[in-house]
Amino acid sequence: MSRVYNFSAGPSCLPEEVLQQAAAEMLDYKGTGMSVMEMSHRSKPYQAIIDETEALARELMGIPENYKVLFLQGGASLQFAMIPQNLMVNHKRAAFMNTGAWSDKAIKEAKKFGEALVVASSKESTFNYIPEIPAIPENIDYFYICANNTIYGTKFNEFPQTGNVPLIADFSSCIMSEKVDVSKFGLIFAGAQKNLGPAGVCLVIIRDDLVGKAPESTPTMMNYQTHVDNGSMFNTPPTYGIYIMGLVFQWIKKNGGIEAMEKRNREKAALLYDFLDSSSMFKGTVVAKDRSLMNVPFVTGNEELDAAFIKEATAAGFVNLKGHRSVGGMRASIYNAMPTEGVRALVDFMKAFEAKNK
């Protein structure tokens, strides 16, 4: 069977070049006589892999020297608890902009450690826009946002200016999709399974001064200091996932870096949004100014027609277009690894479906 166009929100498609290299190295990684999957994380070959992966992340994102790069387990969901446990320590309160399910989950976890102030929300409109950035409250330990909402298809085009208050951001579904000034943030985290690699790794970028704040009661594995002190190897890390992440970073660099990714992502998004704006059948669900480059939700307004479209699209090789169970409709996730021709082919299919079902 030929490969499909995979529009899954995560785990998502990976660059074919990366998959081919991983396949070629599966049985024998660079003359070691073993797969990376079998390799001791304490070995010199593996140390070289994780070191190169970190170096590439720093190079691609322009990560300053006063930030640590960590490769952790537990996904973004563990970060929802790990962040307040480590950082909600002085004022015991933090501010949140609630722009969807993932920031809502972070708020619920934070409430277990202190006061979670919801200072802006688009919940009343099913999270189809990014609310105006409010004034930064006084006496908070951090200000939290979700940079791109995978489910509802919204993104921050401008980030809050928080001054001395650390800005914390979930970049899970937009990491390395466009250029970002890391120095504006206290902590950035991203589950790998959307834009960086396979499920199982969470990339955490944390400023030095935010490490070492956890109270003594913090479990060892929940303390950022533990992972900084041990180079992400306090326990056995997700070794193969980090290796694949490194291959993805190599692919991004080879193809022009994040600047080139952003240019192509904007072109892909424009192809799909321009069609949605002109279609008499399909409609985007997000306020235009806040549209995501990565996750594009759309509907026909008829659930039976939505179901028919998803069924026919799947049969034609356009898979995982069903919207999140909480909102329905359709969603095309067009991460870095989705080729432009995949988006163009989807638009052509949508045009043909519309013509056939007038």
CSV table of C-alpha atoms in Angstrom, one decimal:
chain,number,residue,atom,x,y,z
A,1,MET,CA,0.0,0.0,0.0
A,2,SER,CA,1.3,3.5,-0.8
A,3,ARG,CA,1.6,6.0,1.9
A,4,VAL,CA,-1.4,8.2,2.8
A,5,TYR,CA,-1.6,11.8,3.6
A,6,ASN,CA,-1.8,11.8,7.4
A,7,PHE,CA,-3.6,14.9,8.8
A,8,SER,CA,-3.6,13.5,12.4
A,9,ALA,CA,-3.2,16.1,15.2
A,10,GLY,CA,-0.8,13.7,16.9
A,11,PRO,CA,1.0,11.4,16.7
A,12,SER,CA,1.4,13.1,13.4
A,13,CYS,CA,3.2,12.4,10.1
A,14,LEU,CA,7.0,12.4,10.1
A,15,PRO,CA,9.3,13.4,7.3
A,16,GLU,CA,9.7,10.4,5.0
A,17,GLU,CA,13.5,11.1,4.8
A,18,VAL,CA,13.7,10.7,8.6
A,19,LEU,CA,11.7,7.4,8.5
A,20,GLN,CA,14.0,6.1,5.7
A,21,GLN,CA,17.1,7.0,7.6
A,22,ALA,CA,15.8,5.4,10.8
A,23,ALA,CA,14.9,2.2,8.8
A,24,ALA,CA,18.4,2.1,7.3
A,25,GLU,CA,20.0,2.4,10.8
A,26,MET,CA,17.5,0.1,12.6
A,27,LEU,CA,19.8,-3.0,12.8
A,28,ASP,CA,23.2,-1.2,12.9
A,29,TYR,CA,23.6,2.4,14.0
A,30,LYS,CA,26.8,3.7,12.6
A,31,GLY,CA,28.8,0.5,12.9
A,32,THR,CA,27.8,-0.2,16.5
A,33,GLY,CA,26.2,-3.5,15.5
A,34,MET,CA,23.0,-2.6,17.3
A,35,SER,CA,19.9,-0.5,17.0
A,36,VAL,CA,19.6,2.8,19.0
A,37,MET,CA,16.5,1.0,20.4
A,38,GLU,CA,18.9,-1.5,22.1
A,39,MET,CA,21.6,0.9,23.1
A,40,SER,CA,22.6,1.8,26.6
A,41,HIS,CA,21.8,5.4,27.5
A,42,ARG,CA,25.1,5.4,29.4
A,43,SER,CA,27.2,4.5,26.3
A,44,LYS,CA,29.4,6.9,24.3
A,45,PRO,CA,27.4,6.5,21.1
A,46,TYR,CA,24.2,7.4,22.8
A,47,GLN,CA,25.7,10.3,24.6
A,48,ALA,CA,26.7,11.7,21.3
A,49,ILE,CA,23.1,11.3,20.0
A,50,ILE,CA,21.6,13.3,22.9
A,51,ASP,CA,24.3,15.9,22.8
A,52,GLU,CA,23.8,16.5,19.1
A,53,THR,CA,20.1,16.6,19.5
A,54,GLU,CA,20.4,19.3,22.2
A,55,ALA,CA,22.9,21.2,20.1
A,56,LEU,CA,20.6,21.2,17.1
A,57,ALA,CA,17.7,22.4,19.2
A,58,ARG,CA,19.8,25.3,20.5
A,59,GLU,CA,21.0,26.2,17.0
A,60,LEU,CA,17.6,26.0,15.3
A,61,MET,CA,15.7,27.9,17.9
A,62,GLY,CA,18.5,30.3,18.9
A,63,ILE,CA,18.2,29.1,22.6
A,64,PRO,CA,20.3,31.4,24.8
A,65,GLU,CA,23.1,29.9,27.0
A,66,ASN,CA,21.2,30.7,30.2
A,67,TYR,CA,18.5,28.2,29.3
A,68,LYS,CA,18.6,24.4,29.9
A,69,VAL,CA,17.2,22.0,27.4
A,70,LEU,CA,15.6,18.9,28.8
A,71,PHE,CA,14.2,15.7,27.2
A,72,LEU,CA,11.5,14.4,29.6
A,73,GLN,CA,8.8,11.8,29.8
A,74,GLY,CA,5.2,12.2,30.7
A,75,GLY,CA,4.3,14.4,27.8
A,76,ALA,CA,2.9,17.9,28.1
A,77,SER,CA,0.3,16.6,30.5
A,78,LEU,CA,2.9,16.0,33.2
A,79,GLN,CA,4.2,19.6,32.7
A,80,PHE,CA,0.7,20.8,33.7
A,81,ALA,CA,1.6,19.6,37.2
A,82,MET,CA,5.4,19.9,37.2
A,83,ILE,CA,5.3,23.6,36.3
A,84,PRO,CA,3.2,24.8,39.3
A,85,GLN,CA,4.9,22.3,41.7
A,86,ASN,CA,8.3,23.9,40.8
A,87,LEU,CA,7.4,27.5,40.1
A,88,MET,CA,4.2,28.4,42.1
A,89,VAL,CA,6.3,28.8,45.2
A,90,ASN,CA,6.6,32.5,46.2
A,91,HIS,CA,3.2,34.0,45.8
A,92,LYS,CA,1.4,30.7,45.4
A,93,ARG,CA,-0.6,32.1,42.5
A,94,ALA,CA,-0.3,32.2,38.7
A,95,ALA,CA,-2.2,33.8,35.9
A,96,PHE,CA,-3.7,31.9,32.9
A,97,MET,CA,-5.2,32.8,29.6
A,98,ASN,CA,-7.7,30.0,28.9
A,99,THR,CA,-7.9,29.4,25.2
A,100,GLY,CA,-9.0,25.8,25.1
A,101,ALA,CA,-8.9,22.3,26.5
A,102,TRP,CA,-5.1,22.2,27.1
A,103,SER,CA,-4.9,25.4,29.0
A,104,ASP,CA,-8.0,24.4,30.9
A,105,LYS,CA,-6.2,21.2,32.0
A,106,ALA,CA,-3.2,23.2,33.0
A,107,ILE,CA,-5.4,25.4,35.1
A,108,LYS,CA,-7.0,22.4,36.9
A,109,GLU,CA,-3.6,21.0,37.8
A,110,ALA,CA,-2.3,24.4,39.0
A,111,LYS,CA,-5.2,24.7,41.4
A,112,LYS,CA,-3.7,21.8,43.3
A,113,PHE,CA,-0.7,23.9,44.2
A,114,GLY,CA,-2.1,27.4,44.7
A,115,GLU,CA,-4.4,30.0,43.2
A,116,ALA,CA,-4.9,29.8,39.4
A,117,LEU,CA,-6.2,33.2,38.2
A,118,VAL,CA,-8.0,33.0,34.8
A,119,VAL,CA,-7.4,36.5,33.5
A,120,ALA,CA,-8.8,36.0,30.0
A,121,SER,CA,-10.9,33.3,28.3
A,122,SER,CA,-12.6,32.6,25.0
A,123,LYS,CA,-14.7,29.7,26.4
A,124,GLU,CA,-18.0,31.6,25.8
A,125,SER,CA,-17.3,31.3,22.1
A,126,THR,CA,-16.1,27.7,22.0
A,127,PHE,CA,-12.5,28.9,22.0
A,128,ASN,CA,-12.7,30.1,18.4
A,129,TYR,CA,-10.5,33.2,19.0
A,130,ILE,CA,-7.6,34.4,21.2
A,131,PRO,CA,-8.8,37.0,23.7
A,132,GLU,CA,-7.2,40.4,24.2
A,133,ILE,CA,-4.0,40.1,26.3
A,134,PRO,CA,-4.9,41.6,29.8
A,135,ALA,CA,-2.8,43.6,32.2
A,136,ILE,CA,-0.4,41.4,34.0
A,137,PRO,CA,-1.6,40.9,37.6
A,138,GLU,CA,0.7,41.7,40.5
A,139,ASN,CA,2.2,39.2,42.9
A,140,ILE,CA,2.1,36.1,40.6
A,141,ASP,CA,4.7,33.5,40.1
A,142,TYR,CA,4.2,33.1,36.4
A,143,PHE,CA,1.9,33.9,33.5
A,144,TYR,CA,0.7,30.9,31.4
A,145,ILE,CA,-0.5,30.5,27.8
A,146,CYS,CA,-1.0,27.8,25.2
A,147,ALA,CA,0.7,29.2,22.1
A,148,ASN,CA,-1.4,27.1,19.7
A,149,ASN,CA,-4.6,25.3,20.4
A,150,THR,CA,-4.6,21.9,18.6
A,151,ILE,CA,-8.3,21.2,19.1
A,152,TYR,CA,-9.8,24.6,18.2
A,153,GLY,CA,-7.2,25.8,15.7
A,154,THR,CA,-6.2,29.1,17.2
A,155,LYS,CA,-2.7,30.6,17.8
A,156,PHE,CA,-1.1,33.6,19.5
A,157,ASN,CA,0.3,36.0,16.9
A,158,GLU,CA,1.6,38.3,19.7
A,159,PHE,CA,2.8,37.1,23.0
A,160,PRO,CA,2.1,38.8,26.4
A,161,GLN,CA,4.8,41.2,27.6
A,162,THR,CA,5.2,40.1,31.2
A,163,GLY,CA,8.2,42.0,32.3
A,164,ASN,CA,9.8,40.3,35.3
A,165,VAL,CA,7.0,37.7,35.6
A,166,PRO,CA,8.1,34.5,33.8
A,167,LEU,CA,6.0,33.7,30.7
A,168,ILE,CA,5.3,30.0,30.5
A,169,ALA,CA,4.1,28.6,27.2
A,170,ASP,CA,2.8,25.2,25.9
A,171,PHE,CA,4.2,25.0,22.3
A,172,SER,CA,3.2,21.4,21.8
A,173,SER,CA,1.5,21.9,18.4
A,174,CYS,CA,3.5,24.7,17.0
A,175,ILE,CA,7.1,24.2,18.2
A,176,MET,CA,9.6,25.0,15.4
A,177,SER,CA,6.8,25.9,13.0
A,178,GLU,CA,7.8,29.6,13.0
A,179,LYS,CA,10.6,31.7,14.5
A,180,VAL,CA,10.2,32.5,18.2
A,181,ASP,CA,12.3,34.6,20.5
A,182,VAL,CA,13.0,32.1,23.3
A,183,SER,CA,14.4,34.9,25.6
A,184,LYS,CA,10.9,36.3,26.0
A,185,PHE,CA,9.9,33.1,27.9
A,186,GLY,CA,10.8,31.7,31.2
A,187,LEU,CA,9.8,28.1,30.2
A,188,ILE,CA,8.7,26.6,26.9
A,189,PHE,CA,7.5,23.0,26.6
A,190,ALA,CA,6.3,20.8,23.8
A,191,GLY,CA,5.2,17.2,23.5
A,192,ALA,CA,7.2,15.8,20.5
A,193,GLN,CA,4.4,13.9,18.8
A,194,LYS,CA,3.2,16.7,16.6
A,195,ASN,CA,6.1,18.5,15.1
A,196,LEU,CA,9.3,17.0,16.6
A,197,GLY,CA,9.1,13.2,16.5
A,198,PRO,CA,7.3,10.2,18.0
A,199,ALA,CA,5.3,10.2,21.2
A,200,GLY,CA,7.2,9.7,24.4
A,201,VAL,CA,9.4,12.8,24.6
A,202,CYS,CA,8.6,16.2,26.0
A,203,LEU,CA,11.0,19.0,25.1
A,204,VAL,CA,11.4,21.5,28.0
A,205,ILE,CA,13.4,24.7,27.6
A,206,ILE,CA,13.8,26.4,31.0
A,207,ARG,CA,15.7,29.5,32.1
A,208,ASP,CA,18.4,28.9,34.6
A,209,ASP,CA,16.9,31.1,37.4
A,210,LEU,CA,13.7,29.0,37.4
A,211,VAL,CA,15.6,25.8,38.2
A,212,GLY,CA,16.0,24.9,41.9
A,213,LYS,CA,12.8,26.6,43.2
A,214,ALA,CA,10.9,23.4,44.0
A,215,PRO,CA,10.1,22.8,47.7
A,216,GLU,CA,11.8,19.9,49.5
A,217,SER,CA,8.6,17.9,49.4
A,218,THR,CA,8.7,17.7,45.6
A,219,PRO,CA,9.1,14.1,44.4
A,220,THR,CA,12.6,13.6,42.8
A,221,MET,CA,11.3,13.0,39.3
A,222,MET,CA,9.1,16.1,39.4
A,223,ASN,CA,11.9,18.4,40.2
A,224,TYR,CA,13.5,20.2,37.2
A,225,GLN,CA,16.8,20.4,39.2
A,226,THR,CA,17.0,16.6,39.1
A,227,HIS,CA,16.9,16.5,35.3
A,228,VAL,CA,19.2,19.5,34.9
A,229,ASP,CA,21.8,17.9,37.2
A,230,ASN,CA,21.7,14.6,35.3
A,231,GLY,CA,21.5,15.8,31.7
A,232,SER,CA,18.0,14.3,31.2
A,233,MET,CA,19.4,10.9,32.3
A,234,PHE,CA,18.4,10.6,36.0
A,235,ASN,CA,16.5,7.5,34.8
A,236,THR,CA,16.5,5.8,31.4
A,237,PRO,CA,15.2,8.5,29.0
A,238,PRO,CA,13.1,7.8,25.9
A,239,THR,CA,16.2,7.0,24.0
A,240,TYR,CA,14.7,6.1,20.6
A,241,GLY,CA,12.3,9.0,20.6
A,242,ILE,CA,15.2,11.4,21.3
A,243,TYR,CA,17.2,9.8,18.4
A,244,ILE,CA,14.3,10.4,16.0
A,245,MET,CA,13.9,13.9,17.3
A,246,GLY,CA,17.5,14.5,16.4
A,247,LEU,CA,16.9,13.2,12.9
A,248,VAL,CA,13.9,15.6,12.6
A,249,PHE,CA,16.2,18.5,13.7
A,250,GLN,CA,18.7,17.5,11.0
A,251,TRP,CA,15.9,17.5,8.4
A,252,ILE,CA,14.7,20.9,9.5
A,253,LYS,CA,18.3,22.3,9.3
A,254,LYS,CA,18.9,20.6,5.9
A,255,ASN,CA,15.7,22.2,4.5
A,256,GLY,CA,16.5,25.8,5.5
A,257,GLY,CA,15.8,25.9,9.2
A,258,ILE,CA,12.8,27.3,11.0
A,259,GLU,CA,12.6,30.3,8.7
A,260,ALA,CA,12.1,28.0,5.7
A,261,MET,CA,9.6,25.9,7.7
A,262,GLU,CA,7.6,29.1,8.5
A,263,LYS,CA,7.5,30.2,4.9
A,264,ARG,CA,6.2,26.8,3.8
A,265,ASN,CA,3.8,26.6,6.6
A,266,ARG,CA,2.3,29.9,5.8
A,267,GLU,CA,1.9,28.9,2.1
A,268,LYS,CA,0.2,25.6,3.1
A,269,ALA,CA,-2.2,27.3,5.5
A,270,ALA,CA,-3.0,29.9,2.9
A,271,LEU,CA,-3.9,27.2,0.4
A,272,LEU,CA,-6.4,25.7,2.8
A,273,TYR,CA,-7.8,28.9,4.3
A,274,ASP,CA,-8.3,30.6,0.9
A,275,PHE,CA,-10.4,27.6,-0.3
A,276,LEU,CA,-12.4,27.6,2.9
A,277,ASP,CA,-13.1,31.3,2.6
A,278,SER,CA,-14.3,30.8,-1.0
A,279,SER,CA,-16.3,27.5,-0.5
A,280,SER,CA,-20.0,27.4,-0.4
A,281,MET,CA,-20.0,24.1,1.5
A,282,PHE,CA,-16.9,24.1,3.8
A,283,LYS,CA,-16.4,26.8,6.4
A,284,GLY,CA,-13.5,27.4,8.8
A,285,THR,CA,-14.5,27.8,12.5
A,286,VAL,CA,-11.9,30.2,13.8
A,287,VAL,CA,-11.8,34.0,13.8
A,288,ALA,CA,-9.6,34.9,10.8
A,289,LYS,CA,-7.0,36.9,12.7
A,290,ASP,CA,-6.3,34.0,15.2
A,291,ARG,CA,-6.1,31.1,12.7
A,292,SER,CA,-3.5,28.5,13.4
A,293,LEU,CA,-0.8,27.6,10.8
A,294,MET,CA,-0.8,24.0,12.1
A,295,ASN,CA,-4.4,22.9,12.9
A,296,VAL,CA,-7.3,23.9,10.6
A,297,PRO,CA,-10.8,22.9,11.8
A,298,PHE,CA,-13.7,23.2,9.4
A,299,VAL,CA,-17.3,22.0,9.0
A,300,THR,CA,-20.1,21.8,6.4
A,301,GLY,CA,-22.8,22.6,8.9
A,302,ASN,CA,-24.4,19.2,8.3
A,303,GLU,CA,-23.2,16.2,10.4
A,304,GLU,CA,-24.2,13.6,7.8
A,305,LEU,CA,-22.3,15.5,5.1
A,306,ASP,CA,-19.3,15.8,7.5
A,307,ALA,CA,-19.4,12.0,8.0
A,308,ALA,CA,-19.7,11.3,4.3
A,309,PHE,CA,-16.7,13.6,3.6
A,310,ILE,CA,-14.5,11.9,6.2
A,311,LYS,CA,-15.4,8.5,4.9
A,312,GLU,CA,-14.7,9.3,1.3
A,313,ALA,CA,-11.5,11.2,2.1
A,314,THR,CA,-10.2,8.3,4.1
A,315,ALA,CA,-10.9,6.0,1.2
A,316,ALA,CA,-9.0,8.4,-1.1
A,317,GLY,CA,-5.9,8.4,1.2
A,318,PHE,CA,-6.6,11.5,3.2
A,319,VAL,CA,-6.7,10.1,6.8
A,320,ASN,CA,-7.3,11.4,10.3
A,321,LEU,CA,-9.4,14.3,9.2
A,322,LYS,CA,-12.1,13.8,11.8
A,323,GLY,CA,-12.4,16.7,14.3
A,324,HIS,CA,-11.7,16.3,18.0
A,325,ARG,CA,-14.5,14.4,19.7
A,326,SER,CA,-15.3,17.6,21.8
A,327,VAL,CA,-16.1,19.8,18.7
A,328,GLY,CA,-16.9,17.4,15.8
A,329,GLY,CA,-16.5,18.4,12.2
A,330,MET,CA,-13.2,18.1,10.5
A,331,ARG,CA,-9.6,19.1,11.2
A,332,ALA,CA,-6.5,19.1,9.0
A,333,SER,CA,-3.3,19.2,10.9
A,334,ILE,CA,-0.6,20.4,8.6
A,335,TYR,CA,2.6,20.3,10.6
A,336,ASN,CA,6.1,20.8,9.3
A,337,ALA,CA,6.3,17.3,7.8
A,338,MET,CA,3.1,17.6,5.8
A,339,PRO,CA,4.3,18.4,2.2
A,340,THR,CA,2.7,21.2,0.3
A,341,GLU,CA,1.4,18.8,-2.3
A,342,GLY,CA,-0.5,17.0,0.4
A,343,VAL,CA,-2.5,20.2,1.3
A,344,ARG,CA,-2.9,21.0,-2.4
A,345,ALA,CA,-4.3,17.4,-3.0
A,346,LEU,CA,-6.7,17.8,-0.1
A,347,VAL,CA,-8.0,21.1,-1.4
A,348,ASP,CA,-8.6,19.5,-4.9
A,349,PHE,CA,-10.4,16.6,-3.2
A,350,MET,CA,-12.6,19.0,-1.2
A,351,LYS,CA,-13.4,20.9,-4.4
A,352,ALA,CA,-14.5,17.7,-6.1
A,353,PHE,CA,-16.5,16.6,-3.1
A,354,GLU,CA,-18.3,20.0,-3.1
A,355,ALA,CA,-19.1,19.9,-6.8
A,356,LYS,CA,-20.5,16.4,-6.4
A,357,ASN,CA,-22.7,17.2,-3.5
A,358,LYS,CA,-24.3,20.5,-4.5
